[in-house]
Coordinates of C-alpha atoms and ligand atoms in Angstrom, one line a residue:
X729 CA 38.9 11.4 22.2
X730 CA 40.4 11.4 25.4
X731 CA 43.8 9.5 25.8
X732 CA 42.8 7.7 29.5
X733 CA 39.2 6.3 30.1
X734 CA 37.8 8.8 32.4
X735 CA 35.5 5.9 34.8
X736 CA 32.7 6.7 36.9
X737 CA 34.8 6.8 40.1
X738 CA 38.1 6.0 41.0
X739 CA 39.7 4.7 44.3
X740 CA 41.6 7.5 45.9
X741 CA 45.2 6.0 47.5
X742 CA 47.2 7.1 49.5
X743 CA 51.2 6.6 48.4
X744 CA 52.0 3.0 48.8
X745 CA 54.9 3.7 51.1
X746 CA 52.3 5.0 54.1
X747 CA 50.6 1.4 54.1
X748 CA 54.2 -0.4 54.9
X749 CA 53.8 0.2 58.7
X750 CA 50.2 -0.7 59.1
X751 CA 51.2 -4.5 57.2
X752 CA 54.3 -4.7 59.5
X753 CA 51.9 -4.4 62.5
X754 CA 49.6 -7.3 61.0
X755 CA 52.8 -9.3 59.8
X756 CA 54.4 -9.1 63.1
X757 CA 51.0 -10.0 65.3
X758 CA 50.3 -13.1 63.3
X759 CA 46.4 -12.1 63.9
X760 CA 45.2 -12.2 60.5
X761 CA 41.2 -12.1 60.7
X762 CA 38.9 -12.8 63.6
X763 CA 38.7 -9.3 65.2
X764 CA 42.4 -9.1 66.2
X765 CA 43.9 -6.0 67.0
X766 CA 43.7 -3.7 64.1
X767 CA 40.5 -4.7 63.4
X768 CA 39.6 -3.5 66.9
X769 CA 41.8 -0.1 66.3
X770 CA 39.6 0.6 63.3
X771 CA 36.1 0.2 64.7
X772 CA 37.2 2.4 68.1
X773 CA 38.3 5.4 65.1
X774 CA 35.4 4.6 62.8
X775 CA 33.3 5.5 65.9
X776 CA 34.9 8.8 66.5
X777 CA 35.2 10.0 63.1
X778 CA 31.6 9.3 62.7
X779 CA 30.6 10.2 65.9
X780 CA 28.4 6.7 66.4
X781 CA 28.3 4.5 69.4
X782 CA 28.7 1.3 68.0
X783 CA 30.4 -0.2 65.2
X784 CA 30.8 -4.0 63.4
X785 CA 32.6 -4.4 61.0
X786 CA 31.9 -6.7 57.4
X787 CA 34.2 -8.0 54.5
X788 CA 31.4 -6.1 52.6
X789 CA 28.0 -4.1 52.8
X790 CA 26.1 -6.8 51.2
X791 CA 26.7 -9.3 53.9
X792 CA 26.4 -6.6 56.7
X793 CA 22.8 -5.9 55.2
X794 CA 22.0 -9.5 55.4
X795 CA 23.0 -9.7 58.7
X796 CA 21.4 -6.8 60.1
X797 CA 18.1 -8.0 59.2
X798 CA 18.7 -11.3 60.8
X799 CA 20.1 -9.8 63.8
X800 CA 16.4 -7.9 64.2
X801 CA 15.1 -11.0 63.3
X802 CA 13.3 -9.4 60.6
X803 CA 10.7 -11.8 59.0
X804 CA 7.3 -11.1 56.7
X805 CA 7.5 -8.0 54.7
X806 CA 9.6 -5.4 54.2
X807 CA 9.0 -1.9 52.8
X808 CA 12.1 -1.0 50.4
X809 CA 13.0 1.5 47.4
X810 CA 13.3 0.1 44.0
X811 CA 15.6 2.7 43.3
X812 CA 18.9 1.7 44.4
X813 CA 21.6 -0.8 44.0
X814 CA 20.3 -4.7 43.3
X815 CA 22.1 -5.8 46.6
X816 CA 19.1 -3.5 48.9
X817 CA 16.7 -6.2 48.0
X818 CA 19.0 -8.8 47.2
X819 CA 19.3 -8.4 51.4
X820 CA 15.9 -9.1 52.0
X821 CA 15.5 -12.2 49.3
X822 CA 18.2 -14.4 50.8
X823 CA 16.7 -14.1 54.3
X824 CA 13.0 -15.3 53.0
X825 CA 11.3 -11.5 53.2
X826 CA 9.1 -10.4 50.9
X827 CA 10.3 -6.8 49.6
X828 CA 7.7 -4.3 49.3
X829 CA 8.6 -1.8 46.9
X830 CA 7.5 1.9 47.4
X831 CA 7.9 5.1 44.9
X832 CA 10.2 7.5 45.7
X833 CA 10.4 11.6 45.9
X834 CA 10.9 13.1 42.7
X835 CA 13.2 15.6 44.3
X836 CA 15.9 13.7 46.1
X837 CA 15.2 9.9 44.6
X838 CA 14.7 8.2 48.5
X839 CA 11.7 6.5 49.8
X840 CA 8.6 8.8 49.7
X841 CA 7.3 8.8 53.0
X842 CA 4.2 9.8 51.6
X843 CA 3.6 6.5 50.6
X844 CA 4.4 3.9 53.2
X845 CA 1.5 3.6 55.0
X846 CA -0.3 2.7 52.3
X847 CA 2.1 -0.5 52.0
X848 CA 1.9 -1.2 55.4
X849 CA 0.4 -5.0 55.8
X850 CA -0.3 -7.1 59.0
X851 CA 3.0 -9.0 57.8
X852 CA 5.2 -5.7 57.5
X853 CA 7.8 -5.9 60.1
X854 CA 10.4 -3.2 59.2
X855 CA 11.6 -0.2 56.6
X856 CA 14.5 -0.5 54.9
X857 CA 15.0 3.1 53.2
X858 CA 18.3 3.9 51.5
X859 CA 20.5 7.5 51.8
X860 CA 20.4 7.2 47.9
X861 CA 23.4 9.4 46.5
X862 CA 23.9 10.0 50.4
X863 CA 21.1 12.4 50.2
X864 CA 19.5 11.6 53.4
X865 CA 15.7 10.3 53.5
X866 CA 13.3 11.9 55.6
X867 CA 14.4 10.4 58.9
X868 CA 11.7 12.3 61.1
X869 CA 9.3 11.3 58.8
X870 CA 10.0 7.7 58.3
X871 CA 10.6 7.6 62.3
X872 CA 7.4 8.5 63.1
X873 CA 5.6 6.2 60.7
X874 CA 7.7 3.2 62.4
X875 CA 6.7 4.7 65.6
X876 CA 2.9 4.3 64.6
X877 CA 2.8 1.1 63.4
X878 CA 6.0 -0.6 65.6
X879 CA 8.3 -0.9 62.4
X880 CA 12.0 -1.3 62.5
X881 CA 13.9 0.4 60.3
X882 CA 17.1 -0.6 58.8
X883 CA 19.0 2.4 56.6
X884 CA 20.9 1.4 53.7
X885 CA 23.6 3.6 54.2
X886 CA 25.9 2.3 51.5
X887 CA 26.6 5.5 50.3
X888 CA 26.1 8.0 53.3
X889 CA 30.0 7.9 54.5
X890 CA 30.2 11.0 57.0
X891 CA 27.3 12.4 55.8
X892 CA 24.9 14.6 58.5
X893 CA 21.8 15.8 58.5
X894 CA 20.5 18.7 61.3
X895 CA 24.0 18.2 62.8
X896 CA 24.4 14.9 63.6
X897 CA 25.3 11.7 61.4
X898 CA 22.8 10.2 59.9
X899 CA 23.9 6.7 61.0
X900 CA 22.3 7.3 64.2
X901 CA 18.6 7.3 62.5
X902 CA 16.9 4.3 62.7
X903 CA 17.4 1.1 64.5
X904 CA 20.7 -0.1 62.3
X905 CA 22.7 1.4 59.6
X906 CA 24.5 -0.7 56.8
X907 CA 27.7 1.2 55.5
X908 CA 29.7 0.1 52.4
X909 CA 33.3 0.3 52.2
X910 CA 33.2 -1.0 48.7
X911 CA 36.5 0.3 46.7
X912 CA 34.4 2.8 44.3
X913 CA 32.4 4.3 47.7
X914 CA 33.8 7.9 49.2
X915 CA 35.9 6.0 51.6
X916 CA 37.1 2.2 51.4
X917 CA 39.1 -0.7 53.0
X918 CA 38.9 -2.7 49.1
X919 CA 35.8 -4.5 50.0
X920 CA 33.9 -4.0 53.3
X921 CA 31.2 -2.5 55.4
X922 CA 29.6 -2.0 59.0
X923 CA 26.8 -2.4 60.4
X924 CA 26.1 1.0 63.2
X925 CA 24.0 0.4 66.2
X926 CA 23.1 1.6 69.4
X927 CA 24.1 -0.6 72.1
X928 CA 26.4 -3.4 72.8
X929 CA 24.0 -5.8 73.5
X930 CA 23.0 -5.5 69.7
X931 CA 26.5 -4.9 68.6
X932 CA 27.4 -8.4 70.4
X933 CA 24.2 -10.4 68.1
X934 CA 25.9 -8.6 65.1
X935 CA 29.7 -9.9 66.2
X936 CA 28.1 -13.4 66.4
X937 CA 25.8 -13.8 63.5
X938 CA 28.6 -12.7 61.7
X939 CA 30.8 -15.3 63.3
X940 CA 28.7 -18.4 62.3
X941 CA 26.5 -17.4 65.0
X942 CA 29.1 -18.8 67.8
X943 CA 29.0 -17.2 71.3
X944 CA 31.9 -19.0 72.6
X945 CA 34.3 -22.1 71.0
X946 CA 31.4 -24.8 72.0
X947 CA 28.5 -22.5 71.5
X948 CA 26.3 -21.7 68.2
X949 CA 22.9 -20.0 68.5
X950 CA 22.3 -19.0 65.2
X951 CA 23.5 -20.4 61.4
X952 CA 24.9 -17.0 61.4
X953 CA 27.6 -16.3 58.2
X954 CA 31.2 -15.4 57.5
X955 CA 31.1 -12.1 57.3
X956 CA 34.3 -10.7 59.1
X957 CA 36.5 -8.6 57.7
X958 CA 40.2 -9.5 57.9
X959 CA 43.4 -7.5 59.6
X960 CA 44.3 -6.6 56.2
X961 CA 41.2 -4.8 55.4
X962 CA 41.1 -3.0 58.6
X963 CA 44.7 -1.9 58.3
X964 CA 43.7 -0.2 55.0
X965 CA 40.7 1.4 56.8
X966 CA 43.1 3.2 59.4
X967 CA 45.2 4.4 57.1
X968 CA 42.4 6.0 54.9
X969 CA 40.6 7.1 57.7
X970 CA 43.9 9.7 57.6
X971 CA 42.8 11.2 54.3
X972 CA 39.1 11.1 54.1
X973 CA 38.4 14.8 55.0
X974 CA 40.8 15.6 52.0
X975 CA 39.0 13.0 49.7
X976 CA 35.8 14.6 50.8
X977 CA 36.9 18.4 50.1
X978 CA 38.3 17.5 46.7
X979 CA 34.7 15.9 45.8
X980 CA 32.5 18.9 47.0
X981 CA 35.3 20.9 44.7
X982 CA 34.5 18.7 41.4
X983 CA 31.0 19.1 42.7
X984 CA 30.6 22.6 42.6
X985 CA 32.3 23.2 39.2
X986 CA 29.9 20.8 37.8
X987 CA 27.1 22.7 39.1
X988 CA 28.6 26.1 37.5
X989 CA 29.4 24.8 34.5
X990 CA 26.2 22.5 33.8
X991 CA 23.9 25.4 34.7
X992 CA 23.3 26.7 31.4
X993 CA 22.4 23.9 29.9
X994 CA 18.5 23.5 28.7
X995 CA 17.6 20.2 30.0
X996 CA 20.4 19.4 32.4
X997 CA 19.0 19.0 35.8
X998 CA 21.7 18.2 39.0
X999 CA 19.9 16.9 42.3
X1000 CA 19.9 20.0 44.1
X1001 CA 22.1 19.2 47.5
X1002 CA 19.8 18.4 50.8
X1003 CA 19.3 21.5 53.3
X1004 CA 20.7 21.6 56.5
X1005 CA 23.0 18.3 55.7
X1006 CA 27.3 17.8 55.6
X1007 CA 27.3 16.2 52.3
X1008 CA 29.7 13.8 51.2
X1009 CA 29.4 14.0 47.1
X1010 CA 29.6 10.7 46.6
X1011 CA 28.2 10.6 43.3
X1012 CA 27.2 13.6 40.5
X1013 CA 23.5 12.3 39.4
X1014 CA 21.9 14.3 36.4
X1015 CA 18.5 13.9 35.0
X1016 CA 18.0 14.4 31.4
X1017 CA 14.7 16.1 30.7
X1018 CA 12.8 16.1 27.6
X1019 CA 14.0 19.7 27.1
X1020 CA 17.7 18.3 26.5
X1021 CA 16.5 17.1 22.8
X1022 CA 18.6 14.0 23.1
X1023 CA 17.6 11.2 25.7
X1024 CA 19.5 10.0 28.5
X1025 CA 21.2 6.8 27.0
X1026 CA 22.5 8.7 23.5
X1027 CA 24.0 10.9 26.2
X1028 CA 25.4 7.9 27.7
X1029 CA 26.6 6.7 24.4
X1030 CA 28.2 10.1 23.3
X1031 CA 30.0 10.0 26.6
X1032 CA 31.7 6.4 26.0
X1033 CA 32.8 7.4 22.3
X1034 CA 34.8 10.0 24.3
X1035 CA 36.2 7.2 26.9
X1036 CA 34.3 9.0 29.8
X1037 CA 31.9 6.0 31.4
X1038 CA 29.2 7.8 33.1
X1039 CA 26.9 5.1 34.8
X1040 CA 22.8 4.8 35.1
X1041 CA 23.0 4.0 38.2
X1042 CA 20.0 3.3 39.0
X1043 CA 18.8 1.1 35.9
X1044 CA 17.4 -1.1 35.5
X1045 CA 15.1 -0.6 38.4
X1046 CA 15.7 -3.1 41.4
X1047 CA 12.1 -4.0 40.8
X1048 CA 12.3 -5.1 37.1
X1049 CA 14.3 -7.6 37.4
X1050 CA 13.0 -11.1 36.7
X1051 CA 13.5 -12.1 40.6
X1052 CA 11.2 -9.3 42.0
X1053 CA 9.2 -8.3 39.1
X1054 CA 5.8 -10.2 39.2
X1055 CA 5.5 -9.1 42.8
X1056 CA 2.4 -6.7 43.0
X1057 CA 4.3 -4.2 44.0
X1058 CA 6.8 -4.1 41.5
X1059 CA 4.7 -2.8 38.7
X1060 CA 5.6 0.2 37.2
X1061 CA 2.2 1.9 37.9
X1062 CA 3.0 1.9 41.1
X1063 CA 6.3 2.7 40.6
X1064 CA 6.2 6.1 38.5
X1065 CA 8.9 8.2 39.8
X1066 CA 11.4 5.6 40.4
X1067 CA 10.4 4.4 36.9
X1068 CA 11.1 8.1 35.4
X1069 CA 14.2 8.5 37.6
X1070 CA 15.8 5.3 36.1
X1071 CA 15.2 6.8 32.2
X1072 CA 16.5 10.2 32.7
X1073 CA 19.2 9.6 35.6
X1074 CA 23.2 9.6 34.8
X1075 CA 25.7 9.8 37.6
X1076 CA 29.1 11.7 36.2
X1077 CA 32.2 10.9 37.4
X1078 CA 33.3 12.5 40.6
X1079 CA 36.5 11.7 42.7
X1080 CA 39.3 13.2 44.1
X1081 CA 41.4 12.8 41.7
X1082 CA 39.6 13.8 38.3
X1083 CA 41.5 17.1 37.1
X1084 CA 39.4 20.4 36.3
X1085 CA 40.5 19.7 32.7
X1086 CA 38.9 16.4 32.1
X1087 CA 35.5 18.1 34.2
X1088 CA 35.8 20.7 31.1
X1089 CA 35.6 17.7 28.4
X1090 CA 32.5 16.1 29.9
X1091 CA 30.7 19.0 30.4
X1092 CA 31.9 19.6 26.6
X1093 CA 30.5 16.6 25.4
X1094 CA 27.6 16.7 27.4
X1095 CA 27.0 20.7 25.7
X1096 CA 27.5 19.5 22.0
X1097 CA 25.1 16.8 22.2
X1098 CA 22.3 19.2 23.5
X1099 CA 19.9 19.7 20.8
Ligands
LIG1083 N1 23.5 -0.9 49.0 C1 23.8 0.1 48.1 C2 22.8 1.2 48.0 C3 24.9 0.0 47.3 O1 25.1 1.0 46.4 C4 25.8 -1.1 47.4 C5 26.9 -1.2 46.5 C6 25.5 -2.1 48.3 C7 24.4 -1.9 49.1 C8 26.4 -3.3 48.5 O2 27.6 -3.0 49.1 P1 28.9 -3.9 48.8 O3 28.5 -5.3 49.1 O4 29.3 -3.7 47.4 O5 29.9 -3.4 49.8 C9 29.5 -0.9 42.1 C10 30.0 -1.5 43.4 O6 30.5 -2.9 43.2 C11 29.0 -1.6 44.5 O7 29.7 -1.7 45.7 C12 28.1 -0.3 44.6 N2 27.1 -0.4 45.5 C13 27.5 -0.1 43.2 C14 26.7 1.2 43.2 O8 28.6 0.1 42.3 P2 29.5 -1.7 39.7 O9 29.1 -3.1 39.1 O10 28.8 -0.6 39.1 O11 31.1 -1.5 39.8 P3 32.2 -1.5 38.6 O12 33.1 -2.6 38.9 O13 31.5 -1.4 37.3 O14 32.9 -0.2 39.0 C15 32.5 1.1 38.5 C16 33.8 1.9 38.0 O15 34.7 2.1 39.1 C17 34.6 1.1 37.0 O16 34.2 1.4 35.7 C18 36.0 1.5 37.3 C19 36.0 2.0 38.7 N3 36.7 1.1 39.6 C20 36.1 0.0 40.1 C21 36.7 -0.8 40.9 C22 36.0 -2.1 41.5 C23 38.1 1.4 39.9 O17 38.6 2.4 39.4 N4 38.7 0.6 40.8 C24 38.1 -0.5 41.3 O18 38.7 -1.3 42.1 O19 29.1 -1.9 41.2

C-alpha cells in the first residue's frame, strides 16, 4: 500500500513566504471585500492572462452561475448536460428554470449538438453547455443553433481555465462564461469564480446582482445575492496567477505519461485530447470498457485499497437525482451516452505535484486488475 493517500487532485501552493506581501497590502488598505483594490488588480490580470474583455469576479462558481442566468434574465427552459457536476443544474433550479437535459457525444462527453433542436420548446430561452474535462463543446455548432432559434448561451466553464480552442479562449464563446476557482480546479483563489462577458454594460448588471442588486447606496433594482469575493481571495489569485503556466506544464507532463503508459492496456480507453485546442489537463478521465474484464467501480475499489482515490466524476448522473429525475427528460432512454459515460468513466489523479513514481503505482494497480 502506499504510505500517503494519493487524492484525485491536489491544490498546487506556492511557498507560504511569497503570499506575505500580497496580505500586507490588504492589512495595510483596511479594504477587506467590496471590490477594493486587489480585487480590482486581479480582474485587470485575469483579463490579460486570458485574453477576455470583461471579468467579475465570485466567492465561487456556483453563485457566479446563478447570477449569470439572472443577469440574462433567463426564465422557462433551459437546455443543459446531465453529465457534469450537480451545481450546472443546481444553477438553473434555484432560479425557477426548468432544466432540459440533453445526451452528450460519446467522444468528448459535452452537449451533442446533434440533439438540441430536438429539445428546443416555445419556453426554451437559452443553452447552458459545459467545457466538460475542459474539452471544449462544439462552439460553432451550438452558436449557430442559438443563432436560429434566438437562444442565449451560457458556458459552464468550471473547468476550462486557459483553455483555447482555434486560437482563442474559449471564454469568449457564447453570451457568458462561468469559471470556477474552486481549490481542486487547475487554478484557484480557495473558493471562487468569474463570470466573462463582453461588455461593460453587462459586466456592470453582473457587479450589481452580485451586490444585492444595489446600483448606488439608496438604490436596489434587483434581490440580487452576495456573491463577492473578498481582498483575501483576490490576493491569492495574483499571486497564483504567477505560477499557472508552470502548474499547467507539469499537468500536460503527468498527462502524457499516463497516455504512454495506459496504452497497452485492453480495455483502458483515455479521452483522446480535442484538435486544434491549448489544453489545460485539468482532469485524466478513463473509460473502462467491457474488454477490461473488471468494471469500472471494482477498479475504483482496487484503487482505494492502495490509498489512491480516483473519482467518478460524473456519477451519479445530474439527471438521476431525486430533484430532477421525474422530469421527462431525465430518463435514461433519452439519456444513453451520458448514462454509459457515468458506468465506465474514472478521472485519475493529475496535478502538479504527483511524482512520476506514484503515476507508475496507479497505472500498476490499474494493470493487475485487468482480467
Ligand atoms: N460547474 C462545474 C462543471 C463544476 O465542476 C463545479 C465544481 C461547479 C460548476 C461549481 O463551482 P464551485 O461553486 O465549486 O466553485 C469538487 C469541488 O468542490 C467542486 O468545486 C468541483 N466542481 C467538483 C468537480 O469537485 P468534491 O465533492 O468532489 O470535492 P472533494 O472535497 O471531495 O475534493 C476532491 C479531492 O481533492 C479530495 O479527495 C482531496 C482533494 N482536496 C480537496 C480540497 C477541497 C485537497 O487536496 N484540498 C482541498 O482543499 O467536489
Amino acid at each position: 500500500m502506499s504510505q500517503k493517500p494519493i487524492y484525485v487532485t491536489q491544490p498546487h501552493l506556492p511557498p507560504f513566504e511569497e503570499f506575505l506581501p500580497y496580505l500586507k497590502e490588504v492589512w495595510d488598505s483596511k479594504f477587506l471585500t467590496n471590490g477594493g483594490p486587489m480585487h480590482q488588480k486581479f480582474e485587470r490580470a485575469l483579463c490579460e492572462y486570458l485574453g477576455v474583455n470583461q471579468i467579475a469576479l465570485f466567492s465561487n462558481g456556483t453563485l457566479a452561475l446563478l447570477t449569470a442566468l439572472q443577469s440574462l434574465r433567463i426564465t422557462g427552459e433551459v437546455i443543459t448536460t446531465p453529465y457534469s457536476f450537480v451545481a450546472t443544474a443546481h444553477s438553473l433550479l434555484w432560479n425557477g428554470i426548468k432544466p432540459v437535459f440533453v445526451d452528450v457525444d460519446p467522444v468528448n462527453l459535452n452537449l451533442d449538438p446533434s440533439k438540441i433542436e430536438a429539445a428546443i420548446t416555445p419556453q426554451t430561452t437559452a443553452i447552458m453547455p459545459v467545457h466538460c474535462y475542459g474539452h471544449p463543446c462544439d462552439i460553432a455548432a451550438i452558436e449557430r443553433i442559438a443563432d436560429t432559434y434566438n437562444l442565449k448561451v451560457i458556458y459552464d466553464a468550471a473547468h476550462s481555465f486557459g483553455v483555447e480552442a482555434d486560437g482563442q479562449s474559449v471564454l469568449n464563446a457564447g453570451d457568458l462564461s462561468v469559471l470556477s476557482f474552486h481549490a481542486t480546479k487547475v487554478f484557484n483563489t480557495f473558493e471562487g469564480g468569474a463570470i466573462v462577458c463582453k461588455d461593460a454594460k453587462t459586466k456592470l448588471r453582473i457587479d450589481q446582482l452580485k451586490n444585492f442588486g444595489f446600483v448606488d447606496e439608496v438604490t436596489v433594482v434587483a434581490p440580487g445575492i452576495n456573491g463577492k469575493m473578498s481582498e483575501f481571495n483576490a490576493a491569492l489569485g495574483l499571486l497564483q496567477l504567477q505560477h499557472v503556466d508552470e502548474a499547467l506544464r507539469l499537468r500536460g507532463q503527468i498527462d502524457r505519461q499516463y497516455r504512454q503508459a495506459l496504452a497497452d492496456i485492453p480495455g483502458i480507453e483515455c479521452l483522446p485530447p480535442s484538435p486544434g485546442s491549448k489544453h489545460n489537463y485539468s482532469y485524466f478521465p478513463i473509460l473502462v470498457k467491457p474488454e477490461f474484464g473488471g468494471s469500472r467501480d471494482e477498479l475504483y475499489t482496487a484503487l482505494r485499497r492502495e490509498n489512491i482515490y480516483a473519482r467518478r466524476y460524473f456519477y451519479p448522473l445530474i439527471s438521476s437525482f431525486p430533484m430532477y429525475r421525474a422530469l421527462p427528460s431525465a430518463a435514461p432512454a433519452n439519456l444513453p451516452v451520458a448514462t454509459r459515460a457515468a458506468e465506465q468513466v474514472l478521472c485519475l489523479p493529475i496535478y502538479p505535484d504527483l511524482t512520476s513514481s506514484q503515476q507508475d503505482q496507479i497505472v500498476d494497480v490499474i494493470r493487475a486488475q485487468r482480467r
